[in-house]
Coordinates of C-alpha atoms and ligand atoms in Angstrom, one line a residue:
M26 CA -6.0 30.4 -18.5
S27 CA -8.0 28.0 -17.0
Q28 CA -11.9 28.6 -15.2
R29 CA -11.0 24.7 -14.6
R30 CA -12.5 24.3 -10.9
G31 CA -9.2 25.5 -8.5
A32 CA -8.5 28.7 -11.1
L33 CA -7.5 32.2 -9.1
Q34 CA -8.0 35.6 -10.4
V35 CA -7.0 38.2 -8.7
E36 CA -7.9 41.9 -11.0
G37 CA -6.6 45.2 -10.2
V38 CA -5.7 44.6 -6.6
S39 CA -4.6 47.6 -4.9
K40 CA -4.7 47.7 -0.4
S41 CA -4.3 50.5 1.5
F42 CA -4.1 50.6 5.2
G43 CA -4.6 53.9 6.7
D44 CA -2.3 56.0 4.2
T45 CA 0.2 53.7 3.4
P46 CA -0.1 51.4 0.1
V47 CA 0.8 47.8 0.1
L48 CA -0.8 46.5 -2.9
H49 CA -1.5 49.1 -6.2
D50 CA -3.3 47.2 -8.5
V51 CA -2.1 43.5 -8.2
C52 CA -3.1 41.1 -11.1
L53 CA -2.0 37.5 -11.5
E54 CA -3.8 34.4 -12.7
V55 CA -3.8 30.6 -11.7
S56 CA -5.1 28.2 -13.1
G57 CA -6.5 25.5 -11.6
G58 CA -4.6 22.6 -10.5
E59 CA -0.7 24.5 -10.7
F60 CA 1.2 25.7 -7.6
V61 CA 2.6 28.9 -7.2
T62 CA 4.6 30.7 -5.1
L63 CA 4.4 34.5 -4.0
V64 CA 8.4 35.3 -3.6
G65 CA 9.3 38.9 -1.8
P66 CA 11.2 40.8 0.3
S67 CA 9.2 40.8 4.1
G68 CA 7.1 43.6 3.5
C69 CA 5.8 43.8 0.2
G70 CA 2.9 42.8 0.6
K71 CA 2.5 39.0 -0.1
T72 CA 0.3 38.0 3.4
T73 CA -1.8 41.0 2.4
L74 CA -2.4 39.2 -0.9
I75 CA -2.3 36.5 0.2
R76 CA -5.6 37.4 3.1
I77 CA -7.0 39.3 0.8
I78 CA -7.6 36.0 -0.8
A79 CA -8.6 33.8 1.8
G80 CA -11.3 36.2 2.8
L81 CA -8.8 38.0 5.4
E82 CA -9.4 41.3 4.0
L83 CA -11.7 43.8 1.7
P84 CA -9.3 45.2 -1.0
D85 CA -9.8 48.9 -1.7
A86 CA -10.5 48.5 -6.0
G87 CA -10.1 45.2 -7.3
K88 CA -11.5 41.9 -7.4
V89 CA -10.7 38.1 -6.7
L90 CA -12.4 35.2 -8.7
L91 CA -11.7 31.8 -7.7
S92 CA -13.1 28.9 -10.4
G93 CA -14.6 32.0 -13.1
E94 CA -16.9 33.2 -9.9
D95 CA -16.8 36.9 -8.6
I96 CA -15.8 36.2 -4.6
T97 CA -14.1 39.3 -3.6
L98 CA -16.9 40.2 -1.2
R99 CA -17.9 36.6 -0.3
P100 CA -17.6 35.9 3.7
A101 CA -14.4 33.5 4.1
N102 CA -16.0 31.2 5.4
R103 CA -17.8 30.3 2.2
R104 CA -14.4 29.9 0.2
S105 CA -13.6 27.2 -1.3
V106 CA -10.0 28.2 -0.3
N107 CA -7.8 26.7 3.7
T108 CA -5.0 28.4 4.5
V109 CA -2.2 27.4 6.5
F110 CA -0.8 29.5 8.7
Q111 CA 2.9 30.4 9.9
D112 CA 2.3 29.5 13.5
Y113 CA -0.3 26.9 12.0
A114 CA -2.5 27.6 14.6
L115 CA -3.5 24.8 15.8
F116 CA -6.6 24.4 19.2
P117 CA -3.7 22.8 22.2
H118 CA -6.1 20.9 24.0
L119 CA -7.6 18.9 21.0
S120 CA -5.8 16.1 19.6
V121 CA -5.2 15.4 16.1
F122 CA -7.4 13.9 15.7
E123 CA -10.2 16.6 16.6
N124 CA -7.4 19.3 15.2
V125 CA -8.6 18.1 11.4
A126 CA -11.8 17.2 12.6
F127 CA -13.3 19.8 14.2
G128 CA -13.8 22.5 11.1
L129 CA -15.9 19.8 10.1
R130 CA -17.7 19.0 13.1
S131 CA -18.6 22.8 13.0
R132 CA -19.6 22.2 9.4
R133 CA -22.4 19.9 11.5
V134 CA -21.6 16.8 9.2
P135 CA -22.6 13.4 9.9
S136 CA -20.2 11.8 12.6
P137 CA -19.5 8.4 10.1
E138 CA -18.3 10.5 7.0
V139 CA -16.4 12.8 9.8
A140 CA -14.5 9.6 11.0
A141 CA -14.0 8.4 7.7
R142 CA -12.3 12.0 5.7
V143 CA -10.6 12.7 8.9
A144 CA -8.9 8.6 9.0
A145 CA -7.6 9.7 4.9
A146 CA -6.6 12.8 5.6
L147 CA -3.7 11.9 8.6
R148 CA -3.0 8.7 6.0
M149 CA -2.7 11.7 3.6
L150 CA 0.1 13.0 5.8
H151 CA 1.1 9.4 7.4
L152 CA -0.1 11.1 10.4
E153 CA -2.2 8.0 11.6
P154 CA -0.1 7.2 14.4
L155 CA -0.4 10.7 16.0
A156 CA -4.1 11.0 15.7
R157 CA -3.8 11.0 19.6
R158 CA -1.7 13.1 20.0
H159 CA -2.0 16.5 21.7
P160 CA 0.2 19.8 19.6
H161 CA 2.9 20.3 22.2
Q162 CA 3.7 16.3 21.9
L163 CA 4.5 16.7 18.2
S164 CA 7.1 18.3 16.2
G165 CA 7.2 21.4 14.8
G166 CA 6.9 19.6 11.1
Q167 CA 5.0 17.3 12.3
K168 CA 2.6 20.2 12.9
Q169 CA 3.2 21.1 9.8
R170 CA 1.2 18.0 8.8
V171 CA -1.2 19.1 10.4
A172 CA -2.0 21.9 9.8
L173 CA -1.4 20.2 6.4
A174 CA -5.1 17.6 6.9
R175 CA -6.4 19.7 8.5
A176 CA -6.7 22.6 5.9
L177 CA -6.9 19.6 3.1
V178 CA -10.2 17.6 5.0
N179 CA -12.5 20.8 4.3
E180 CA -11.1 20.2 0.3
P181 CA -10.9 22.9 -1.2
E182 CA -10.8 24.0 -4.1
A183 CA -7.4 26.9 -3.8
L184 CA -5.1 26.1 -0.8
L185 CA -2.7 28.6 0.8
L186 CA 0.3 28.6 2.6
D187 CA 2.1 31.3 4.3
E188 CA 5.0 30.5 5.9
P189 CA 4.7 26.8 6.4
M190 CA 7.4 26.8 6.5
S191 CA 9.7 29.0 8.3
A192 CA 9.0 27.2 11.8
L193 CA 11.1 24.4 10.7
D194 CA 15.5 23.3 10.2
A195 CA 16.8 23.7 7.2
K196 CA 17.3 20.0 6.9
L197 CA 13.3 19.5 7.6
R198 CA 12.6 21.5 4.7
A199 CA 14.2 20.1 2.6
E200 CA 12.3 17.3 3.1
V201 CA 8.6 18.7 3.8
R202 CA 8.8 21.0 0.7
L203 CA 9.4 17.3 -1.4
E204 CA 6.3 16.0 0.7
L205 CA 4.3 19.9 0.1
R206 CA 5.6 19.3 -3.6
A207 CA 4.1 16.1 -4.4
L208 CA 0.6 15.9 -2.6
Q209 CA -0.4 18.9 -4.9
R210 CA 0.6 17.1 -7.9
Q211 CA -0.7 13.7 -6.0
L212 CA -3.8 16.2 -5.2
G213 CA -4.2 18.3 -8.3
K214 CA -5.2 21.4 -6.6
T215 CA -4.7 24.8 -6.6
F216 CA -1.7 25.6 -3.9
L217 CA -0.4 29.0 -3.7
L218 CA 2.6 29.3 -1.8
V219 CA 3.8 32.5 0.2
T220 CA 7.6 32.7 1.0
H221 CA 10.2 34.9 1.3
D222 CA 13.0 32.5 -0.4
Q223 CA 13.7 32.2 -3.2
D224 CA 14.8 28.6 -2.9
E225 CA 11.6 27.2 -1.4
A226 CA 10.1 29.5 -4.4
M227 CA 12.1 27.9 -7.0
S228 CA 12.5 24.0 -6.8
V229 CA 8.3 23.7 -5.0
S230 CA 6.9 25.8 -8.3
D231 CA 4.9 25.7 -11.8
R232 CA 5.4 29.6 -11.4
I233 CA 6.8 32.2 -9.4
F234 CA 5.4 35.6 -9.0
V235 CA 8.0 37.9 -7.3
M236 CA 6.8 40.4 -5.7
R237 CA 8.0 44.2 -4.9
E238 CA 6.5 47.5 -2.8
G239 CA 3.3 45.6 -3.3
R240 CA 3.6 44.8 -7.7
I241 CA 4.7 41.5 -9.3
E242 CA 7.6 42.5 -11.1
Q243 CA 8.3 38.9 -13.2
S244 CA 6.8 35.8 -12.5
G245 CA 6.6 33.0 -15.4
P246 CA 8.9 29.4 -14.8
P247 CA 10.7 29.1 -12.3
A248 CA 13.9 28.4 -14.6
A249 CA 12.8 31.4 -16.7
V250 CA 13.1 33.3 -14.9
Y251 CA 15.9 32.5 -12.9
E252 CA 17.8 32.4 -16.3
R253 CA 15.7 35.8 -17.9
P254 CA 15.4 37.8 -14.9
R255 CA 13.7 41.4 -16.6
T256 CA 15.1 44.1 -14.2
R257 CA 18.5 44.4 -11.0
F258 CA 15.6 43.1 -8.3
V259 CA 15.0 40.1 -9.7
A260 CA 18.1 39.4 -10.6
E261 CA 20.1 40.0 -7.4
F262 CA 16.7 38.5 -5.2
L263 CA 16.5 34.9 -7.0
G264 CA 20.4 33.8 -6.4
A265 CA 23.6 36.0 -7.0
A266 CA 23.6 38.0 -10.0
N267 CA 27.0 40.0 -11.1
L268 CA 25.8 43.0 -12.9
I269 CA 27.5 45.3 -15.0
A270 CA 26.8 49.2 -15.6
G271 CA 26.5 49.2 -20.6
T272 CA 26.3 51.4 -23.2
V273 CA 24.7 51.1 -26.6
S274 CA 27.2 51.2 -29.0
A275 CA 27.2 50.8 -33.3
G276 CA 27.7 46.8 -31.8
G277 CA 25.3 46.0 -29.8
V278 CA 26.0 46.8 -25.8
E279 CA 29.6 47.5 -24.8
T280 CA 30.8 47.2 -21.5
R281 CA 33.7 48.4 -19.1
F282 CA 35.5 45.1 -19.7
G283 CA 35.4 45.0 -23.5
L284 CA 32.4 42.5 -23.1
L285 CA 30.2 43.0 -25.6
V286 CA 26.2 41.2 -25.9
P287 CA 26.2 41.7 -30.0
R288 CA 22.7 42.6 -32.6
C289 CA 20.9 43.8 -29.3
R290 CA 18.7 47.2 -29.0
P291 CA 17.6 47.8 -24.9
L292 CA 15.5 50.6 -24.5
W293 CA 17.8 52.9 -22.8
E294 CA 21.8 54.5 -24.3
E295 CA 23.4 53.2 -20.5
G296 CA 22.0 50.0 -18.5
T297 CA 23.1 47.0 -16.7
L298 CA 23.8 43.5 -17.8
A299 CA 23.8 40.8 -15.7
I300 CA 25.4 37.2 -15.2
R301 CA 25.0 34.4 -12.9
P302 CA 27.8 33.1 -11.4
E303 CA 27.4 30.3 -12.7
R304 CA 27.8 30.4 -16.1
I305 CA 31.2 33.2 -15.8
R306 CA 33.7 30.2 -17.3
I307 CA 37.5 29.8 -16.4
C308 CA 39.5 28.9 -19.7
P309 CA 43.0 27.8 -19.6
E310 CA 44.0 30.7 -21.9
R311 CA 42.4 34.1 -23.3
P312 CA 38.9 32.9 -25.3
A313 CA 38.5 34.4 -28.5
A314 CA 36.1 36.8 -27.7
N315 CA 34.0 38.1 -24.1
A316 CA 37.5 37.5 -22.4
V317 CA 38.3 39.7 -19.2
R318 CA 41.8 38.5 -17.1
A319 CA 40.9 38.5 -13.5
R320 CA 43.1 38.9 -10.4
V321 CA 41.7 36.2 -7.3
R322 CA 41.1 38.6 -4.7
E323 CA 39.3 36.2 -2.2
V324 CA 38.0 32.3 -2.2
V325 CA 35.2 31.5 -0.6
Y326 CA 34.3 28.2 -0.1
C327 CA 30.6 26.9 0.4
G328 CA 31.0 23.0 -0.2
D329 CA 28.9 22.0 -2.6
H330 CA 30.4 25.0 -4.5
A331 CA 33.4 28.0 -4.4
D332 CA 32.7 31.2 -5.3
L333 CA 36.0 33.6 -6.5
F334 CA 35.5 36.7 -6.2
V335 CA 38.2 38.8 -8.9
E336 CA 38.6 42.4 -9.5
P337 CA 37.7 44.0 -11.4
G338 CA 34.2 43.7 -11.0
P339 CA 34.1 42.5 -8.1
L340 CA 33.3 40.4 -10.0
R341 CA 31.6 36.6 -8.4
V342 CA 32.8 33.4 -9.6
R343 CA 31.0 29.9 -9.7
T344 CA 33.2 26.8 -9.5
E345 CA 33.8 23.4 -8.3
P346 CA 34.6 23.5 -4.6
T347 CA 38.2 21.6 -5.1
S348 CA 39.3 24.3 -7.4
H349 CA 42.7 25.7 -7.1
A350 CA 42.6 29.1 -7.4
R351 CA 44.2 30.9 -4.2
P352 CA 43.4 35.0 -3.8
G353 CA 46.3 37.1 -6.4
D354 CA 46.0 33.8 -9.1
D355 CA 45.3 35.6 -12.7
L356 CA 42.7 33.6 -14.3
W357 CA 40.6 33.7 -17.7
L358 CA 37.1 34.2 -17.7
H359 CA 34.8 34.2 -20.7
L360 CA 31.8 35.8 -20.3
P361 CA 29.5 33.8 -22.9
P362 CA 27.3 36.6 -24.6
E363 CA 23.6 34.5 -24.7
H364 CA 24.1 34.8 -20.2
L365 CA 25.1 38.5 -20.8
E366 CA 20.8 39.1 -20.2
V367 CA 20.0 43.0 -20.8
L368 CA 18.0 44.2 -18.0
D369 CA 15.3 46.9 -18.3
D370 CA 16.6 49.5 -15.9
Ligands
LIG449 P1 6.9 39.1 5.9 O1 6.6 38.3 4.5 O2 7.6 39.8 6.8 O3 5.0 38.7 6.0 P2 4.3 40.2 3.9 O4 5.4 40.8 2.2 O5 4.1 39.3 3.8 O6 6.3 40.7 4.4 P3 2.8 41.8 4.8 O7 2.6 41.1 5.3 O8 1.6 41.8 3.8 O9 4.0 41.6 4.1 O10 2.5 42.7 4.8 C1 3.0 44.7 3.6 C2 3.2 46.2 4.2 O11 1.8 46.5 5.0 C3 3.9 46.1 6.1 O12 4.7 47.2 5.6 C4 3.4 45.9 7.3 O13 3.4 47.1 8.0 C5 2.3 46.4 6.8 N1 0.4 46.6 7.3 C6 -0.2 44.8 7.3 N2 -1.0 44.7 8.0 C7 -1.4 45.7 8.3 C8 -2.0 46.1 9.7 N3 -3.9 45.6 9.5 N4 -2.8 47.4 9.2 C9 -1.7 48.3 9.4 N5 0.0 48.3 8.3 C10 -0.7 46.7 8.2

């Protein structure tokens, strides 16, 4: 793992609030310049973890290292880490310029340097025309960019982003995601994003860490985690998944639909297989292997695709939006063994 500037390590961090454990022995490593995302359902401990990295909360056990240095006990204002919060926390009585300048001024950076660094940050985030406005004169997306400028002007080694897009509408969120990714590439800094939105996590990150109940359940590049989920939770949390019960047989793992994943030896005798709806193929004729005869129960049109809910199952099958399938139709489906993931649980 890279020790270069901005590398982050969380080693065995645990945290309870009163009698309630919130983080259990969490470990994660982030290389300098990497964009990683903590993703998980509400209450799984994402914000608590990010607050511990930021120095806003102390762990009960474990360590946080930045650029190889132990910063666990270092106060927040002495860590080279800045955080952008969900509500942006802008000062309402200060202009955009002064909001961005605030941190530098409070550290007594000389005025000419403040002016130059704020101007550069405003330019980078396309905020120059708005420099004299106050927060109430800005849109949600503009406020979000001011919050980013205010964090980046300090030139932190790592930027922490706690649900920074949750106040934006869906269209703006998609735009801001692209901007955030481009900005991170341009700066080459470590970004750690927290979100409960799996699309957001998958579209911006080099790697994602899927959290569940205070633990990291699986991590890796988004495509690897999406295509190769290890547990039912990850399979269902990231996108849609069909979960099918399987049993070990002489030839591999079999299911009640007569499907076979050959040459496969999981740790269990009875367990679960997962297949993504887009991996199930609709065939004009009976496929040679792993065929299922199915009846369409419901068709859900989603604009860029349609989902068919079929029996047996119910299985969800993703198809073209122009599909002519109707409830009551009989279909042949092919479930390729290479896309039937054998889960651990
Ligand atoms: P969300 O996506 O809803 O923000 P999260 O994954 O960020 O959720 P946390 O905010 O870290 O989750 O909260 C994890 C758990 O810890 C929750 O059950 C929460 O109620 C609890 N918690 C967080 N902060 C405190 C606190 N200061 N005192 C007591 N309990 C807390």
